[in-house]
Amino acid sequence: MDPVRNPYAPGAGQRPPELAGRDRQLDAFDIVLERVARGRPERSVMLTGLRGVGKTVLLNQLRSAARSRGWGTGKLEARPDQELRRPLASALHMAVRSIAVTHRNPEQVDDFLGILKAFALRSTDGKGMRERWNPGIDVPAVTGRADSGDIEIDLVELLMEAAALVRDLGIGIAVFIDEMQDLGAADISAICGACHELSQDAAPLIVVGAGLPHLPAVLTASKSYSERLFSYHRIDRLDRASADQALIAPAERESVKYSAEALDALYRKADGYPYFVQAYGKAAWDAAAQSPISAEDVAVASPAAEEELAVGFFGSRYERATPAEREYMRAMADLSGDDGPVATAAVAHELGRKPASLSPARDGLIKKGLIYSAERGTIGFTVPHFGRYLRGVQ
């Protein structure tokens, strides 16, 4: 079949042609938007899950839903060893610019931008470049608000000022943070404290975060009340009906069908993970000579899909690890036949080492986002089927 018409889109954060299986999260977020717009208190939202389950795609879809209601929105991606001030200032600047053109009080907007500029200029990132760095805000910095240098104090003041901009307008502001588990401890604490204040004040501003499965533990370690502060949504693999929908709906728009056996084979291969569904669907389309796509087409296409995943999805991550970290991951893979979490003590036993001696490798892998601490004393791969991949390359 014509590869130009291939509708499937495996890619990092790339929206699939059919966003299947996420109606519950989308509907829940619509309620949050409506309640906040009506002045009702609501919790900020956290999406958690392994890599490849579509967290970033869903985060972007939630942002689109907010923008369609006239909300001001901004987005940032957290990075290890980068403090929050600059990227958050840019995200809030983006959000405020989108509502400034219709705001009935331009002076209030300018006053907030002055506060935002002062907040941004307190950044300590790149100290040698600080005097030359410009946050892109034309108004003069306003002193005395959100510029104390204490991120927790400053963030509460800044977000409360941002919420005041839209309190009487029937809309809100939403800040979207991807890879949220990579924020530093002080920044996580500041976000929790600010969200607590916003919730108590029924302020029209929410934070929507996305991160790996251990994000709830990161938040709770910062503030004990975080387990009640956010609305958590675990994003997991698609059920069979949703996985079939993700394949069938885009194909039908191109007048192409699947045999029942092909759908069975594709679900076994992809295991319901949205990224894998797109990867195998794309390969099956390219291998098929005509509609309907058959189980034989899937069998022919599978090696190409698996090779692409081995290089781009698995291999690129494996290459980032040091030799000691690779040894640690191979031990995890050997211990976990189903790729589920394993005990850190079992990994140490497998390698014939003391657990303390493996801490640098474990911590390095967590920092690189390759494994996560599932619960006390256990670790798991952040990438589905990574253990299977490792067992295949040994």
Short mmCIF file of C-alpha atoms in Angstrom, two decimals:
data_model
loop_
_atom_site.label_atom_id
_atom_site.label_comp_id
_atom_site.label_asym_id
_atom_site.label_seq_id
_atom_site.Cartn_x
_atom_site.Cartn_y
_atom_site.Cartn_z
CA MET A 1 0.00 0.00 0.00
CA ASP A 2 1.01 3.61 -0.49
CA PRO A 3 3.49 4.52 2.32
CA VAL A 4 2.69 8.20 1.82
CA ARG A 5 -0.85 7.51 3.05
CA ASN A 6 0.38 5.58 6.08
CA PRO A 7 -1.56 7.17 8.96
CA TYR A 8 0.44 5.85 11.90
CA ALA A 9 2.83 8.11 13.79
CA PRO A 10 5.31 6.54 16.22
CA GLY A 11 7.23 9.39 17.79
CA ALA A 12 8.14 11.01 21.12
CA GLY A 13 5.12 13.05 22.18
CA GLN A 14 3.65 12.89 18.68
CA ARG A 15 -0.14 12.75 18.67
CA PRO A 16 -1.43 9.52 17.16
CA PRO A 17 -4.10 9.81 14.47
CA GLU A 18 -6.61 8.31 16.91
CA LEU A 19 -6.29 9.13 20.62
CA ALA A 20 -7.93 5.98 21.91
CA GLY A 21 -8.53 4.89 25.48
CA ARG A 22 -8.13 8.26 27.19
CA ASP A 23 -11.75 9.44 27.37
CA ARG A 24 -11.90 9.07 31.15
CA GLN A 25 -8.97 11.44 31.70
CA LEU A 26 -10.25 13.93 29.11
CA ASP A 27 -13.74 13.97 30.64
CA ALA A 28 -12.35 14.41 34.16
CA PHE A 29 -10.23 17.35 33.00
CA ASP A 30 -13.23 19.02 31.38
CA ILE A 31 -14.93 18.95 34.78
CA VAL A 32 -11.83 20.48 36.40
CA LEU A 33 -11.80 23.32 33.85
CA GLU A 34 -15.49 24.03 34.33
CA ARG A 35 -15.31 23.97 38.13
CA VAL A 36 -12.28 26.27 38.22
CA ALA A 37 -13.94 28.70 35.81
CA ARG A 38 -16.95 28.84 38.16
CA GLY A 39 -14.81 29.61 41.18
CA ARG A 40 -15.02 26.14 42.70
CA PRO A 41 -11.94 24.70 44.42
CA GLU A 42 -10.16 21.98 42.45
CA ARG A 43 -6.98 19.97 42.71
CA SER A 44 -4.15 20.20 40.24
CA VAL A 45 -3.63 17.12 38.07
CA MET A 46 -0.77 14.61 37.81
CA LEU A 47 -0.37 12.02 35.04
CA THR A 48 1.99 9.12 35.76
CA GLY A 49 3.14 6.10 33.81
CA LEU A 50 5.95 4.34 32.01
CA ARG A 51 7.55 5.75 28.90
CA GLY A 52 5.66 5.01 25.70
CA VAL A 53 2.16 5.08 27.23
CA GLY A 54 1.32 8.53 25.84
CA LYS A 55 1.69 10.85 28.84
CA THR A 56 3.08 13.72 26.77
CA VAL A 57 0.43 13.23 24.10
CA LEU A 58 -2.30 13.37 26.74
CA LEU A 59 -0.67 16.36 28.42
CA ASN A 60 -0.76 18.22 25.10
CA GLN A 61 -4.38 17.20 24.55
CA LEU A 62 -5.35 18.55 27.98
CA ARG A 63 -3.59 21.79 27.12
CA SER A 64 -5.58 22.01 23.88
CA ALA A 65 -8.78 21.49 25.86
CA ALA A 66 -7.88 24.40 28.16
CA ARG A 67 -6.95 26.66 25.25
CA SER A 68 -10.24 25.88 23.50
CA ARG A 69 -12.03 27.36 26.53
CA GLY A 70 -9.99 30.57 26.34
CA TRP A 71 -7.61 29.70 29.17
CA GLY A 72 -4.08 31.00 29.29
CA THR A 73 -1.68 28.06 29.06
CA GLY A 74 2.06 27.53 29.14
CA LYS A 75 4.19 24.41 29.08
CA LEU A 76 7.68 23.46 30.17
CA GLU A 77 9.76 20.30 30.29
CA ALA A 78 11.70 19.75 33.49
CA ARG A 79 15.35 18.77 33.21
CA PRO A 80 17.74 17.40 35.83
CA ASP A 81 20.00 20.05 37.37
CA GLN A 82 17.97 22.93 35.91
CA GLU A 83 16.15 25.16 38.37
CA LEU A 84 12.52 26.04 37.83
CA ARG A 85 12.54 29.83 37.63
CA ARG A 86 13.47 30.45 34.00
CA PRO A 87 11.36 27.77 32.29
CA LEU A 88 8.38 28.52 34.54
CA ALA A 89 8.70 32.24 33.83
CA SER A 90 8.67 31.50 30.10
CA ALA A 91 5.61 29.24 30.45
CA LEU A 92 3.69 31.83 32.46
CA HIS A 93 4.72 34.57 30.05
CA MET A 94 3.25 32.48 27.23
CA ALA A 95 0.04 31.94 29.19
CA VAL A 96 -0.42 35.62 30.01
CA ARG A 97 0.36 36.78 26.49
CA SER A 98 -2.47 34.62 25.17
CA ILE A 99 -5.04 36.37 27.37
CA ALA A 100 -3.51 39.87 27.38
CA VAL A 101 -5.00 40.89 24.04
CA THR A 102 -8.55 40.63 25.39
CA HIS A 103 -7.92 41.49 29.04
CA ARG A 104 -9.99 44.45 30.22
CA ASN A 105 -7.23 45.87 32.41
CA PRO A 106 -3.92 46.17 30.48
CA GLU A 107 -2.28 47.91 33.44
CA GLN A 108 -2.91 44.87 35.64
CA VAL A 109 -1.32 42.67 32.98
CA ASP A 110 1.76 44.91 32.83
CA ASP A 111 2.03 44.90 36.62
CA PHE A 112 2.00 41.11 36.64
CA LEU A 113 4.61 40.94 33.88
CA GLY A 114 6.83 43.19 35.98
CA ILE A 115 6.48 40.77 38.90
CA LEU A 116 7.15 37.84 36.57
CA LYS A 117 10.30 39.52 35.29
CA ALA A 118 11.58 40.08 38.82
CA PHE A 119 10.86 36.42 39.63
CA ALA A 120 12.78 35.26 36.55
CA LEU A 121 15.79 37.48 37.21
CA ARG A 122 16.31 35.84 40.61
CA SER A 123 17.45 32.70 38.78
CA THR A 124 20.89 31.46 39.76
CA ASP A 125 21.31 29.28 36.65
CA GLY A 126 24.37 30.32 34.61
CA LYS A 127 25.60 32.95 37.07
CA GLY A 128 28.19 34.25 34.63
CA MET A 129 25.48 34.92 32.04
CA ARG A 130 22.94 36.35 34.45
CA GLU A 131 23.44 40.02 33.62
CA ARG A 132 23.10 39.37 29.89
CA TRP A 133 20.14 37.03 30.12
CA ASN A 134 16.77 38.61 29.32
CA PRO A 135 13.45 36.88 30.03
CA GLY A 136 11.85 38.59 27.01
CA ILE A 137 9.49 40.78 29.05
CA ASP A 138 9.46 44.40 27.93
CA VAL A 139 8.09 46.04 31.09
CA PRO A 140 10.40 46.99 34.01
CA ALA A 141 10.81 44.52 36.85
CA VAL A 142 8.60 45.20 39.89
CA THR A 143 10.32 44.70 43.22
CA GLY A 144 8.76 43.48 46.42
CA ARG A 145 6.74 40.52 45.11
CA ALA A 146 8.00 37.05 44.12
CA ASP A 147 11.62 38.20 44.23
CA SER A 148 12.81 37.21 47.71
CA GLY A 149 15.12 34.52 46.38
CA ASP A 150 13.27 31.80 48.32
CA ILE A 151 11.59 29.76 45.58
CA GLU A 152 8.77 28.54 47.82
CA ILE A 153 7.80 32.04 48.95
CA ASP A 154 8.25 33.49 45.48
CA LEU A 155 6.27 30.81 43.67
CA VAL A 156 3.27 31.16 45.98
CA GLU A 157 3.24 34.92 45.45
CA LEU A 158 3.75 34.63 41.70
CA LEU A 159 1.01 32.09 41.07
CA MET A 160 -1.45 33.93 43.30
CA GLU A 161 -0.77 37.11 41.30
CA ALA A 162 -1.26 35.18 38.05
CA ALA A 163 -4.56 33.78 39.31
CA ALA A 164 -5.72 37.29 40.25
CA LEU A 165 -5.41 38.29 36.58
CA VAL A 166 -8.24 35.98 35.53
CA ARG A 167 -10.29 35.54 38.70
CA ASP A 168 -13.28 37.51 37.42
CA LEU A 169 -13.02 36.58 33.74
CA GLY A 170 -14.60 33.12 33.79
CA ILE A 171 -11.37 31.47 32.65
CA GLY A 172 -8.19 30.26 34.30
CA ILE A 173 -4.48 29.72 33.80
CA ALA A 174 -2.93 26.26 33.47
CA VAL A 175 0.77 25.45 33.67
CA PHE A 176 1.77 22.11 32.12
CA ILE A 177 5.00 20.44 33.31
CA ASP A 178 6.36 17.39 31.50
CA GLU A 179 9.00 15.06 33.02
CA MET A 180 8.08 16.53 36.39
CA GLN A 181 10.05 13.93 38.36
CA ASP A 182 13.24 15.65 37.13
CA LEU A 183 12.60 18.84 39.12
CA GLY A 184 14.88 19.49 42.08
CA ALA A 185 13.67 18.91 45.62
CA ALA A 186 13.32 22.63 46.39
CA ASP A 187 11.28 23.23 43.24
CA ILE A 188 9.00 20.24 43.92
CA SER A 189 8.41 21.54 47.43
CA ALA A 190 7.64 25.01 46.07
CA ILE A 191 5.09 23.66 43.57
CA CYS A 192 3.37 21.62 46.27
CA GLY A 193 3.23 24.63 48.58
CA ALA A 194 1.91 26.89 45.84
CA CYS A 195 -0.76 24.39 44.75
CA HIS A 196 -1.84 24.08 48.38
CA GLU A 197 -2.35 27.83 48.62
CA LEU A 198 -4.15 27.98 45.27
CA SER A 199 -6.52 25.19 46.25
CA GLN A 200 -7.39 26.77 49.59
CA ASP A 201 -8.12 30.07 47.87
CA ALA A 202 -10.12 28.42 45.04
CA ALA A 203 -7.80 30.36 42.73
CA PRO A 204 -8.29 29.90 38.96
CA LEU A 205 -4.85 28.44 38.32
CA ILE A 206 -3.87 24.79 38.12
CA VAL A 207 -0.69 22.84 37.51
CA VAL A 208 -0.88 19.77 35.28
CA GLY A 209 2.16 17.54 35.59
CA ALA A 210 3.30 14.37 33.86
CA GLY A 211 6.02 12.03 35.03
CA LEU A 212 7.27 8.53 35.63
CA PRO A 213 5.52 6.12 38.01
CA HIS A 214 7.49 7.30 41.05
CA LEU A 215 6.29 10.93 40.69
CA PRO A 216 3.64 10.52 43.46
CA ALA A 217 6.39 9.30 45.82
CA VAL A 218 8.57 12.28 44.88
CA LEU A 219 5.74 14.68 45.67
CA THR A 220 4.79 12.97 48.93
CA ALA A 221 8.41 12.95 50.09
CA SER A 222 8.38 16.72 49.68
CA LYS A 223 5.07 17.47 51.38
CA SER A 224 3.17 14.81 53.28
CA TYR A 225 -0.16 16.29 52.22
CA SER A 226 0.66 15.89 48.52
CA GLU A 227 -1.20 12.58 48.37
CA ARG A 228 -4.38 14.64 48.93
CA LEU A 229 -3.26 17.74 47.07
CA PHE A 230 -3.34 16.39 43.52
CA SER A 231 -5.69 14.34 41.39
CA TYR A 232 -3.54 11.42 40.18
CA HIS A 233 -4.19 9.59 36.93
CA ARG A 234 -2.15 6.49 36.14
CA ILE A 235 -1.72 6.20 32.38
CA ASP A 236 -1.27 2.58 31.40
CA ARG A 237 -1.35 0.35 28.34
CA LEU A 238 -4.49 0.30 26.21
CA ASP A 239 -7.08 -2.41 26.64
CA ARG A 240 -7.83 -4.57 23.62
CA ALA A 241 -10.79 -2.54 22.37
CA SER A 242 -8.85 0.74 22.58
CA ALA A 243 -5.76 -0.72 20.90
CA ASP A 244 -7.94 -2.00 18.06
CA GLN A 245 -9.59 1.41 17.76
CA ALA A 246 -6.17 3.10 17.53
CA LEU A 247 -5.41 0.89 14.53
CA ILE A 248 -8.79 0.58 12.83
CA ALA A 249 -10.03 4.20 12.89
CA PRO A 250 -7.05 5.76 11.04
CA ALA A 251 -7.03 2.91 8.50
CA GLU A 252 -10.74 3.25 7.80
CA ARG A 253 -10.25 6.92 6.96
CA GLU A 254 -7.94 5.66 4.20
CA SER A 255 -10.44 2.94 3.17
CA VAL A 256 -8.21 0.17 4.55
CA LYS A 257 -9.27 -2.69 6.83
CA TYR A 258 -7.64 -5.33 9.05
CA SER A 259 -8.44 -9.00 9.34
CA ALA A 260 -9.36 -10.22 12.82
CA GLU A 261 -6.23 -12.36 12.85
CA ALA A 262 -4.06 -9.33 12.04
CA LEU A 263 -5.52 -7.42 14.98
CA ASP A 264 -4.87 -10.40 17.24
CA ALA A 265 -1.24 -10.53 16.11
CA LEU A 266 -0.74 -6.79 16.48
CA TYR A 267 -2.11 -6.78 20.03
CA ARG A 268 0.23 -9.62 21.01
CA LYS A 269 3.18 -7.71 19.56
CA ALA A 270 2.35 -4.26 20.93
CA ASP A 271 0.99 -5.49 24.27
CA GLY A 272 -1.29 -2.45 24.36
CA TYR A 273 1.47 0.14 24.68
CA PRO A 274 0.49 3.12 22.49
CA TYR A 275 3.98 3.73 21.12
CA PHE A 276 4.30 0.09 20.11
CA VAL A 277 0.81 0.11 18.58
CA GLN A 278 1.90 2.94 16.29
CA ALA A 279 5.26 1.31 15.47
CA TYR A 280 3.80 -2.08 14.54
CA GLY A 281 0.82 -0.50 12.77
CA LYS A 282 3.12 1.60 10.62
CA ALA A 283 5.28 -1.38 9.71
CA ALA A 284 2.27 -3.60 8.93
CA TRP A 285 0.82 -0.95 6.61
CA ASP A 286 4.09 -0.61 4.72
CA ALA A 287 4.43 -4.40 4.35
CA ALA A 288 0.87 -5.03 3.17
CA ALA A 289 0.21 -5.27 -0.56
CA GLN A 290 -3.50 -4.57 -0.24
CA SER A 291 -6.47 -4.31 2.11
CA PRO A 292 -7.31 -6.02 4.35
CA ILE A 293 -4.02 -6.13 6.24
CA SER A 294 -3.47 -9.76 7.21
CA ALA A 295 -1.70 -11.70 9.94
CA GLU A 296 0.89 -12.66 7.33
CA ASP A 297 1.55 -8.95 6.70
CA VAL A 298 2.08 -8.46 10.44
CA ALA A 299 4.51 -11.39 10.56
CA VAL A 300 6.50 -9.99 7.63
CA ALA A 301 6.50 -6.48 9.11
CA SER A 302 7.39 -7.37 12.69
CA PRO A 303 11.17 -7.65 12.25
CA ALA A 304 11.29 -4.15 10.73
CA ALA A 305 9.26 -2.72 13.63
CA GLU A 306 11.40 -4.55 16.18
CA GLU A 307 14.60 -3.32 14.55
CA GLU A 308 13.35 0.26 14.67
CA LEU A 309 12.38 -0.11 18.33
CA ALA A 310 15.74 -1.74 19.13
CA VAL A 311 17.62 1.23 17.70
CA GLY A 312 15.42 4.22 18.48
CA PHE A 313 13.38 3.26 21.53
CA PHE A 314 15.57 0.81 23.43
CA GLY A 315 19.08 1.13 22.04
CA SER A 316 19.36 4.89 22.36
CA ARG A 317 18.58 4.60 26.06
CA TYR A 318 20.93 1.66 26.58
CA GLU A 319 23.80 3.60 24.99
CA ARG A 320 23.42 6.37 27.58
CA ALA A 321 24.32 4.02 30.42
CA THR A 322 27.85 3.43 31.72
CA PRO A 323 29.28 -0.11 31.78
CA ALA A 324 28.45 -0.42 35.49
CA GLU A 325 24.90 0.79 34.87
CA ARG A 326 24.46 -1.67 31.99
CA GLU A 327 25.59 -4.50 34.25
CA TYR A 328 23.01 -3.41 36.83
CA MET A 329 20.23 -3.34 34.22
CA ARG A 330 21.19 -6.75 32.84
CA ALA A 331 20.89 -8.19 36.33
CA MET A 332 17.46 -6.59 36.65
CA ALA A 333 16.43 -8.10 33.32
CA ASP A 334 17.62 -11.59 34.34
CA LEU A 335 15.63 -11.39 37.58
CA SER A 336 12.43 -10.07 36.05
CA GLY A 337 10.92 -12.45 33.53
CA ASP A 338 7.80 -10.29 33.19
CA ASP A 339 9.76 -7.01 33.31
CA GLY A 340 8.11 -6.06 36.60
CA PRO A 341 9.89 -4.40 39.55
CA VAL A 342 12.59 -6.35 41.35
CA ALA A 343 14.16 -6.05 44.79
CA THR A 344 17.41 -4.09 45.00
CA ALA A 345 18.75 -6.75 47.38
CA ALA A 346 18.09 -9.40 44.72
CA VAL A 347 20.07 -7.39 42.16
CA ALA A 348 22.99 -7.16 44.59
CA HIS A 349 22.80 -10.91 45.20
CA GLU A 350 22.70 -11.59 41.45
CA LEU A 351 25.85 -9.54 40.95
CA GLY A 352 27.60 -10.87 44.06
CA ARG A 353 27.99 -7.37 45.46
CA LYS A 354 26.97 -5.47 48.58
CA PRO A 355 23.90 -3.26 48.00
CA ALA A 356 25.77 -0.12 49.09
CA SER A 357 28.43 -0.63 46.42
CA LEU A 358 25.73 -0.57 43.72
CA SER A 359 24.18 2.71 44.86
CA PRO A 360 26.12 4.86 42.32
CA ALA A 361 24.92 2.71 39.41
CA ARG A 362 21.34 2.65 40.68
CA ASP A 363 21.25 6.40 41.35
CA GLY A 364 22.81 7.12 37.96
CA LEU A 365 20.13 5.06 36.20
CA ILE A 366 17.35 6.80 38.14
CA LYS A 367 18.79 10.20 37.26
CA LYS A 368 18.94 9.22 33.58
CA GLY A 369 15.32 8.11 33.71
CA LEU A 370 16.07 4.48 32.85
CA ILE A 371 14.81 2.93 36.09
CA TYR A 372 12.59 4.15 38.91
CA SER A 373 12.09 3.29 42.53
CA ALA A 374 8.77 1.45 42.41
CA GLU A 375 8.49 1.31 46.22
CA ARG A 376 10.90 1.02 49.10
CA GLY A 377 13.55 -1.56 48.28
CA THR A 378 12.45 -2.22 44.69
CA ILE A 379 13.28 -0.81 41.27
CA GLY A 380 11.75 -1.18 37.82
CA PHE A 381 12.42 -0.19 34.23
CA THR A 382 10.80 3.04 33.06
CA VAL A 383 10.54 1.63 29.53
CA PRO A 384 8.12 -1.25 28.86
CA HIS A 385 9.72 -4.47 27.59
CA PHE A 386 13.20 -3.10 28.27
CA GLY A 387 14.13 -6.25 30.17
CA ARG A 388 13.07 -8.35 27.21
CA TYR A 389 15.25 -6.21 24.96
CA LEU A 390 18.24 -6.61 27.28
CA ARG A 391 17.82 -10.35 27.46
CA GLY A 392 17.87 -10.42 23.68
CA VAL A 393 21.10 -8.44 23.25
CA GLN A 394 23.22 -10.34 25.78
#
